[in-house]
Amino acid sequence: MLKLYGFHTSHYFNMVKLALLEKGFEFEEVHSYPSREPLFLTMSPMGEVPFLEAREGYISNVPVIMEFLEEIIPEVPLLPEDVFERAKVRELMSILLQHIEQPVSRLLDHADSGGTPDQAQVDQVAVEVEQGLDALSRLARFDPYLCGEDFSYADVIAYHSLDLVNSTMKKFGPWTVIDDMAGLADWRNTVATRPIVHQMDNTLISEQDTFSADS
């Protein structure tokens, strides 16, 4: 059985978890946080979560894990069969992770602690994120999913990253770019009504409430 290491409030963890559930894998969740301990680094070379334990060993990095899952169960695809369409899904995945989410990650420590970063840093991140979102709006089809009729890894990543990006940017000033994107709200509602996504959302809300009560 596969084992997924990470923690439930991590959107990266939930991306991989959703992919596993959508593809029908049986797996065990192992609560784990990033670490630089030598033993941990033998499992996740960068000391990051999530990572996956398979029979053969360990795999880290969200897109790499997703590709691995696709190879194991191609019968339940989250990548299109057509080679060009597969490339377009990967293109959107790259834009979401590298050009929308990664810039915002520079502000997350400030957002979580209630601190205020340098305004020049916020402005630079906003420029980078808006460029990434512009690229997303040019590529997305919203028909009804980002890359067409079929739910894909691009939808998995976007569903768990765009809310984080939106909420983080709004903590540092007026921000309506994501809210104003044509087609995005309907797309999100479509994804949210998928049975597995709906169940995951309810579970995550319950876990967050429990965490808040215990804090």
PDB file of C-alpha atoms in Angstrom:
ATOM      1  CA  MET A   1       0.000   0.000   0.000  1.00  0.00           C
ATOM      2  CA  LEU A   2       1.195   3.518  -0.785  1.00  0.00           C
ATOM      3  CA  LYS A   3       1.898   5.922   2.072  1.00  0.00           C
ATOM      4  CA  LEU A   4       1.444   9.683   1.764  1.00  0.00           C
ATOM      5  CA  TYR A   5       3.529  11.768   4.171  1.00  0.00           C
ATOM      6  CA  GLY A   6       2.531  15.326   5.090  1.00  0.00           C
ATOM      7  CA  PHE A   7      -0.014  17.273   7.087  1.00  0.00           C
ATOM      8  CA  HIS A   8      -3.679  17.944   6.383  1.00  0.00           C
ATOM      9  CA  THR A   9      -3.565  21.743   6.224  1.00  0.00           C
ATOM     10  CA  SER A  10      -0.887  21.658   3.514  1.00  0.00           C
ATOM     11  CA  HIS A  11      -2.387  22.429   0.129  1.00  0.00           C
ATOM     12  CA  TYR A  12       0.437  20.471  -1.528  1.00  0.00           C
ATOM     13  CA  PHE A  13      -0.479  17.441   0.588  1.00  0.00           C
ATOM     14  CA  ASN A  14      -4.123  17.842  -0.419  1.00  0.00           C
ATOM     15  CA  MET A  15      -3.224  18.066  -4.097  1.00  0.00           C
ATOM     16  CA  VAL A  16      -1.583  14.635  -3.946  1.00  0.00           C
ATOM     17  CA  LYS A  17      -4.319  13.243  -1.699  1.00  0.00           C
ATOM     18  CA  LEU A  18      -7.005  14.337  -4.165  1.00  0.00           C
ATOM     19  CA  ALA A  19      -5.081  12.768  -7.037  1.00  0.00           C
ATOM     20  CA  LEU A  20      -4.761   9.486  -5.137  1.00  0.00           C
ATOM     21  CA  LEU A  21      -8.466   9.430  -4.310  1.00  0.00           C
ATOM     22  CA  GLU A  22      -9.609  10.375  -7.809  1.00  0.00           C
ATOM     23  CA  LYS A  23      -7.498   7.598  -9.303  1.00  0.00           C
ATOM     24  CA  GLY A  24      -8.807   5.043  -6.786  1.00  0.00           C
ATOM     25  CA  PHE A  25      -5.610   4.221  -4.892  1.00  0.00           C
ATOM     26  CA  GLU A  26      -5.623   2.655  -1.461  1.00  0.00           C
ATOM     27  CA  PHE A  27      -3.105   4.526   0.679  1.00  0.00           C
ATOM     28  CA  GLU A  28      -2.152   5.381   4.224  1.00  0.00           C
ATOM     29  CA  GLU A  29      -1.649   8.928   5.480  1.00  0.00           C
ATOM     30  CA  VAL A  30       1.402   9.506   7.674  1.00  0.00           C
ATOM     31  CA  HIS A  31       1.358  12.788   9.612  1.00  0.00           C
ATOM     32  CA  SER A  32       4.703  14.470   9.008  1.00  0.00           C
ATOM     33  CA  TYR A  33       6.252  17.937   8.831  1.00  0.00           C
ATOM     34  CA  PRO A  34       9.284  19.132   6.838  1.00  0.00           C
ATOM     35  CA  SER A  35      12.590  18.255   8.441  1.00  0.00           C
ATOM     36  CA  ARG A  36      16.327  18.436   7.847  1.00  0.00           C
ATOM     37  CA  GLU A  37      17.045  15.405  10.016  1.00  0.00           C
ATOM     38  CA  PRO A  38      19.407  12.960   8.250  1.00  0.00           C
ATOM     39  CA  LEU A  39      16.915  10.063   8.295  1.00  0.00           C
ATOM     40  CA  PHE A  40      14.142  12.276   6.902  1.00  0.00           C
ATOM     41  CA  LEU A  41      16.413  13.422   4.071  1.00  0.00           C
ATOM     42  CA  THR A  42      16.840   9.811   2.948  1.00  0.00           C
ATOM     43  CA  MET A  43      13.107   9.802   2.218  1.00  0.00           C
ATOM     44  CA  SER A  44      12.664  13.390   0.982  1.00  0.00           C
ATOM     45  CA  PRO A  45      15.987  14.786  -0.299  1.00  0.00           C
ATOM     46  CA  MET A  46      14.917  18.431   0.121  1.00  0.00           C
ATOM     47  CA  GLY A  47      13.331  17.755   3.497  1.00  0.00           C
ATOM     48  CA  GLU A  48       9.904  18.686   2.150  1.00  0.00           C
ATOM     49  CA  VAL A  49       6.412  17.243   2.355  1.00  0.00           C
ATOM     50  CA  PRO A  50       4.435  15.756   0.826  1.00  0.00           C
ATOM     51  CA  PHE A  51       6.291  12.702  -0.346  1.00  0.00           C
ATOM     52  CA  LEU A  52       5.092   9.260  -1.304  1.00  0.00           C
ATOM     53  CA  GLU A  53       6.319   5.866  -0.157  1.00  0.00           C
ATOM     54  CA  ALA A  54       5.895   3.087  -2.693  1.00  0.00           C
ATOM     55  CA  ARG A  55       7.069  -0.513  -2.650  1.00  0.00           C
ATOM     56  CA  GLU A  56      10.223   0.504  -4.498  1.00  0.00           C
ATOM     57  CA  GLY A  57      11.096   3.539  -2.353  1.00  0.00           C
ATOM     58  CA  TYR A  58      10.232   7.216  -1.893  1.00  0.00           C
ATOM     59  CA  ILE A  59       9.196   9.959  -4.326  1.00  0.00           C
ATOM     60  CA  SER A  60       8.929  13.702  -3.631  1.00  0.00           C
ATOM     61  CA  ASN A  61       7.787  16.773  -5.625  1.00  0.00           C
ATOM     62  CA  VAL A  62       4.092  17.133  -6.434  1.00  0.00           C
ATOM     63  CA  PRO A  63       4.224  17.010 -10.275  1.00  0.00           C
ATOM     64  CA  VAL A  64       6.642  14.062 -10.159  1.00  0.00           C
ATOM     65  CA  ILE A  65       4.334  12.160  -7.803  1.00  0.00           C
ATOM     66  CA  MET A  66       1.408  12.874 -10.117  1.00  0.00           C
ATOM     67  CA  GLU A  67       3.287  11.535 -13.135  1.00  0.00           C
ATOM     68  CA  PHE A  68       4.150   8.403 -11.143  1.00  0.00           C
ATOM     69  CA  LEU A  69       0.499   7.846 -10.229  1.00  0.00           C
ATOM     70  CA  GLU A  70      -0.514   8.275 -13.862  1.00  0.00           C
ATOM     71  CA  GLU A  71       1.905   5.569 -14.935  1.00  0.00           C
ATOM     72  CA  ILE A  72       0.564   3.123 -12.324  1.00  0.00           C
ATOM     73  CA  ILE A  73      -3.150   3.555 -13.079  1.00  0.00           C
ATOM     74  CA  PRO A  74      -3.492   4.957 -16.623  1.00  0.00           C
ATOM     75  CA  GLU A  75      -7.012   3.477 -16.790  1.00  0.00           C
ATOM     76  CA  VAL A  76      -8.283   6.373 -14.638  1.00  0.00           C
ATOM     77  CA  PRO A  77      -6.553   9.245 -16.431  1.00  0.00           C
ATOM     78  CA  LEU A  78      -5.857  12.682 -15.042  1.00  0.00           C
ATOM     79  CA  LEU A  79      -3.784  13.491 -18.116  1.00  0.00           C
ATOM     80  CA  PRO A  80      -5.282  13.434 -21.644  1.00  0.00           C
ATOM     81  CA  GLU A  81      -4.440  10.604 -24.026  1.00  0.00           C
ATOM     82  CA  ASP A  82      -3.465  13.019 -26.815  1.00  0.00           C
ATOM     83  CA  VAL A  83       0.217  13.974 -26.583  1.00  0.00           C
ATOM     84  CA  PHE A  84      -0.340  17.665 -27.346  1.00  0.00           C
ATOM     85  CA  GLU A  85      -3.216  17.939 -24.880  1.00  0.00           C
ATOM     86  CA  ARG A  86      -1.048  16.310 -22.218  1.00  0.00           C
ATOM     87  CA  ALA A  87       1.558  18.976 -22.836  1.00  0.00           C
ATOM     88  CA  LYS A  88      -1.071  21.714 -22.434  1.00  0.00           C
ATOM     89  CA  VAL A  89      -2.110  20.304 -19.045  1.00  0.00           C
ATOM     90  CA  ARG A  90       1.536  20.240 -17.964  1.00  0.00           C
ATOM     91  CA  GLU A  91       1.942  23.813 -19.218  1.00  0.00           C
ATOM     92  CA  LEU A  92      -0.915  24.962 -16.982  1.00  0.00           C
ATOM     93  CA  MET A  93       0.483  22.977 -14.046  1.00  0.00           C
ATOM     94  CA  SER A  94       3.796  24.762 -14.477  1.00  0.00           C
ATOM     95  CA  ILE A  95       2.194  28.206 -14.635  1.00  0.00           C
ATOM     96  CA  LEU A  96       0.134  27.522 -11.515  1.00  0.00           C
ATOM     97  CA  LEU A  97       3.061  26.268  -9.452  1.00  0.00           C
ATOM     98  CA  GLN A  98       5.934  28.409 -10.722  1.00  0.00           C
ATOM     99  CA  HIS A  99       4.350  31.692 -11.778  1.00  0.00           C
ATOM    100  CA  ILE A 100       1.308  32.050  -9.509  1.00  0.00           C
ATOM    101  CA  GLU A 101       1.928  30.132  -6.316  1.00  0.00           C
ATOM    102  CA  GLN A 102       5.710  30.360  -5.985  1.00  0.00           C
ATOM    103  CA  PRO A 103       5.825  34.192  -5.918  1.00  0.00           C
ATOM    104  CA  VAL A 104       3.103  34.252  -3.229  1.00  0.00           C
ATOM    105  CA  SER A 105       5.099  31.803  -1.097  1.00  0.00           C
ATOM    106  CA  ARG A 106       7.496  34.670  -0.368  1.00  0.00           C
ATOM    107  CA  LEU A 107       4.691  36.378   1.575  1.00  0.00           C
ATOM    108  CA  LEU A 108       3.266  33.367   3.431  1.00  0.00           C
ATOM    109  CA  ASP A 109       5.384  33.715   6.570  1.00  0.00           C
ATOM    110  CA  HIS A 110       4.209  37.316   6.942  1.00  0.00           C
ATOM    111  CA  ALA A 111       0.578  36.380   6.294  1.00  0.00           C
ATOM    112  CA  ASP A 112       0.636  33.562   8.852  1.00  0.00           C
ATOM    113  CA  SER A 113       2.300  35.645  11.555  1.00  0.00           C
ATOM    114  CA  GLY A 114       0.275  38.794  10.967  1.00  0.00           C
ATOM    115  CA  GLY A 115       3.428  40.689  10.060  1.00  0.00           C
ATOM    116  CA  THR A 116       3.859  43.179   7.262  1.00  0.00           C
ATOM    117  CA  PRO A 117       6.441  42.677   4.516  1.00  0.00           C
ATOM    118  CA  ASP A 118       8.136  45.520   2.720  1.00  0.00           C
ATOM    119  CA  GLN A 119       5.630  47.175   0.351  1.00  0.00           C
ATOM    120  CA  ALA A 120       8.072  46.916  -2.524  1.00  0.00           C
ATOM    121  CA  GLN A 121       8.141  43.150  -2.011  1.00  0.00           C
ATOM    122  CA  VAL A 122       4.335  42.968  -2.000  1.00  0.00           C
ATOM    123  CA  ASP A 123       4.162  45.067  -5.169  1.00  0.00           C
ATOM    124  CA  GLN A 124       6.712  42.849  -6.927  1.00  0.00           C
ATOM    125  CA  VAL A 125       4.859  39.685  -5.950  1.00  0.00           C
ATOM    126  CA  ALA A 126       1.585  41.209  -7.166  1.00  0.00           C
ATOM    127  CA  VAL A 127       3.118  41.959 -10.571  1.00  0.00           C
ATOM    128  CA  GLU A 128       4.459  38.411 -10.921  1.00  0.00           C
ATOM    129  CA  VAL A 129       1.201  36.798  -9.804  1.00  0.00           C
ATOM    130  CA  GLU A 130      -0.890  38.946 -12.135  1.00  0.00           C
ATOM    131  CA  GLN A 131       1.333  37.935 -15.044  1.00  0.00           C
ATOM    132  CA  GLY A 132       0.845  34.285 -14.118  1.00  0.00           C
ATOM    133  CA  LEU A 133      -2.909  34.729 -13.797  1.00  0.00           C
ATOM    134  CA  ASP A 134      -3.028  36.459 -17.166  1.00  0.00           C
ATOM    135  CA  ALA A 135      -1.299  33.422 -18.678  1.00  0.00           C
ATOM    136  CA  LEU A 136      -3.791  31.151 -16.894  1.00  0.00           C
ATOM    137  CA  SER A 137      -6.746  33.098 -18.276  1.00  0.00           C
ATOM    138  CA  ARG A 138      -5.327  32.820 -21.805  1.00  0.00           C
ATOM    139  CA  LEU A 139      -4.866  29.050 -21.582  1.00  0.00           C
ATOM    140  CA  ALA A 140      -7.882  27.983 -19.501  1.00  0.00           C
ATOM    141  CA  ARG A 141     -10.939  26.770 -21.412  1.00  0.00           C
ATOM    142  CA  PHE A 142     -13.430  26.431 -18.531  1.00  0.00           C
ATOM    143  CA  ASP A 143     -15.284  23.821 -20.583  1.00  0.00           C
ATOM    144  CA  PRO A 144     -16.128  23.026 -17.798  1.00  0.00           C
ATOM    145  CA  TYR A 145     -12.605  22.208 -16.537  1.00  0.00           C
ATOM    146  CA  LEU A 146      -9.418  24.166 -17.127  1.00  0.00           C
ATOM    147  CA  CYS A 147      -8.295  22.035 -20.072  1.00  0.00           C
ATOM    148  CA  GLY A 148     -11.634  21.005 -21.484  1.00  0.00           C
ATOM    149  CA  GLU A 149     -14.255  18.364 -20.769  1.00  0.00           C
ATOM    150  CA  ASP A 150     -12.109  16.165 -18.525  1.00  0.00           C
ATOM    151  CA  PHE A 151     -10.909  16.755 -14.970  1.00  0.00           C
ATOM    152  CA  SER A 152      -7.107  16.830 -14.924  1.00  0.00           C
ATOM    153  CA  TYR A 153      -4.069  17.435 -12.745  1.00  0.00           C
ATOM    154  CA  ALA A 154      -4.286  21.118 -13.704  1.00  0.00           C
ATOM    155  CA  ASP A 155      -7.652  21.282 -11.926  1.00  0.00           C
ATOM    156  CA  VAL A 156      -6.249  19.420  -8.906  1.00  0.00           C
ATOM    157  CA  ILE A 157      -3.437  21.945  -8.503  1.00  0.00           C
ATOM    158  CA  ALA A 158      -5.530  25.022  -9.259  1.00  0.00           C
ATOM    159  CA  TYR A 159      -8.302  24.075  -6.830  1.00  0.00           C
ATOM    160  CA  HIS A 160      -5.886  23.871  -3.919  1.00  0.00           C
ATOM    161  CA  SER A 161      -3.605  26.758  -4.837  1.00  0.00           C
ATOM    162  CA  LEU A 162      -5.789  29.613  -6.103  1.00  0.00           C
ATOM    163  CA  ASP A 163      -7.732  29.997  -2.849  1.00  0.00           C
ATOM    164  CA  LEU A 164      -4.446  30.244  -0.945  1.00  0.00           C
ATOM    165  CA  VAL A 165      -3.087  32.794  -3.403  1.00  0.00           C
ATOM    166  CA  ASN A 166      -6.291  34.831  -3.203  1.00  0.00           C
ATOM    167  CA  SER A 167      -6.522  34.872   0.591  1.00  0.00           C
ATOM    168  CA  THR A 168      -2.824  35.674   0.993  1.00  0.00           C
ATOM    169  CA  MET A 169      -2.805  38.606  -1.423  1.00  0.00           C
ATOM    170  CA  LYS A 170      -5.934  40.101   0.170  1.00  0.00           C
ATOM    171  CA  LYS A 171      -4.101  40.340   3.505  1.00  0.00           C
ATOM    172  CA  PHE A 172      -1.763  42.969   2.075  1.00  0.00           C
ATOM    173  CA  GLY A 173      -4.155  45.275   0.243  1.00  0.00           C
ATOM    174  CA  PRO A 174      -6.991  45.455  -2.290  1.00  0.00           C
ATOM    175  CA  TRP A 175      -6.961  42.354  -4.482  1.00  0.00           C
ATOM    176  CA  THR A 176      -9.699  41.301  -6.898  1.00  0.00           C
ATOM    177  CA  VAL A 177      -7.748  39.754  -9.783  1.00  0.00           C
ATOM    178  CA  ILE A 178      -8.824  36.166  -9.130  1.00  0.00           C
ATOM    179  CA  ASP A 179     -12.369  37.164  -8.156  1.00  0.00           C
ATOM    180  CA  ASP A 180     -12.738  39.059 -11.424  1.00  0.00           C
ATOM    181  CA  MET A 181     -11.434  36.323 -13.739  1.00  0.00           C
ATOM    182  CA  ALA A 182     -14.200  35.307 -16.145  1.00  0.00           C
ATOM    183  CA  GLY A 183     -15.208  31.681 -15.822  1.00  0.00           C
ATOM    184  CA  LEU A 184     -13.206  30.966 -12.686  1.00  0.00           C
ATOM    185  CA  ALA A 185     -16.081  31.008 -10.180  1.00  0.00           C
ATOM    186  CA  ASP A 186     -18.167  28.582 -12.272  1.00  0.00           C
ATOM    187  CA  TRP A 187     -15.121  26.343 -12.713  1.00  0.00           C
ATOM    188  CA  ARG A 188     -14.501  26.268  -8.971  1.00  0.00           C
ATOM    189  CA  ASN A 189     -18.120  25.383  -8.268  1.00  0.00           C
ATOM    190  CA  THR A 190     -17.924  22.566 -10.815  1.00  0.00           C
ATOM    191  CA  VAL A 191     -14.827  21.100  -9.158  1.00  0.00           C
ATOM    192  CA  ALA A 192     -16.284  21.538  -5.663  1.00  0.00           C
ATOM    193  CA  THR A 193     -19.326  19.425  -6.564  1.00  0.00           C
ATOM    194  CA  ARG A 194     -17.230  16.410  -7.515  1.00  0.00           C
ATOM    195  CA  PRO A 195     -18.035  13.803  -4.828  1.00  0.00           C
ATOM    196  CA  ILE A 196     -14.435  13.210  -3.744  1.00  0.00           C
ATOM    197  CA  VAL A 197     -13.622  16.933  -3.669  1.00  0.00           C
ATOM    198  CA  HIS A 198     -16.774  17.639  -1.670  1.00  0.00           C
ATOM    199  CA  GLN A 199     -15.888  14.934   0.845  1.00  0.00           C
ATOM    200  CA  MET A 200     -12.296  16.184   1.145  1.00  0.00           C
ATOM    201  CA  ASP A 201     -13.471  19.756   1.722  1.00  0.00           C
ATOM    202  CA  ASN A 202     -15.819  18.680   4.512  1.00  0.00           C
ATOM    203  CA  THR A 203     -13.086  16.585   6.135  1.00  0.00           C
ATOM    204  CA  LEU A 204     -10.609  19.472   5.943  1.00  0.00           C
ATOM    205  CA  ILE A 205     -13.086  21.877   7.558  1.00  0.00           C
ATOM    206  CA  SER A 206     -13.655  19.378  10.384  1.00  0.00           C
ATOM    207  CA  GLU A 207      -9.911  18.920  10.902  1.00  0.00           C
ATOM    208  CA  GLN A 208      -9.309  22.677  10.945  1.00  0.00           C
ATOM    209  CA  ASP A 209     -12.079  23.144  13.524  1.00  0.00           C
ATOM    210  CA  THR A 210     -10.530  20.414  15.694  1.00  0.00           C
ATOM    211  CA  PHE A 211      -7.079  21.991  15.373  1.00  0.00           C
ATOM    212  CA  SER A 212      -8.467  25.426  16.355  1.00  0.00           C
ATOM    213  CA  ALA A 213     -10.248  23.958  19.377  1.00  0.00           C
ATOM    214  CA  ASP A 214      -7.063  22.231  20.542  1.00  0.00           C
ATOM    215  CA  SER A 215      -4.854  25.288  20.069  1.00  0.00           C
TER     216      SER A 215
END
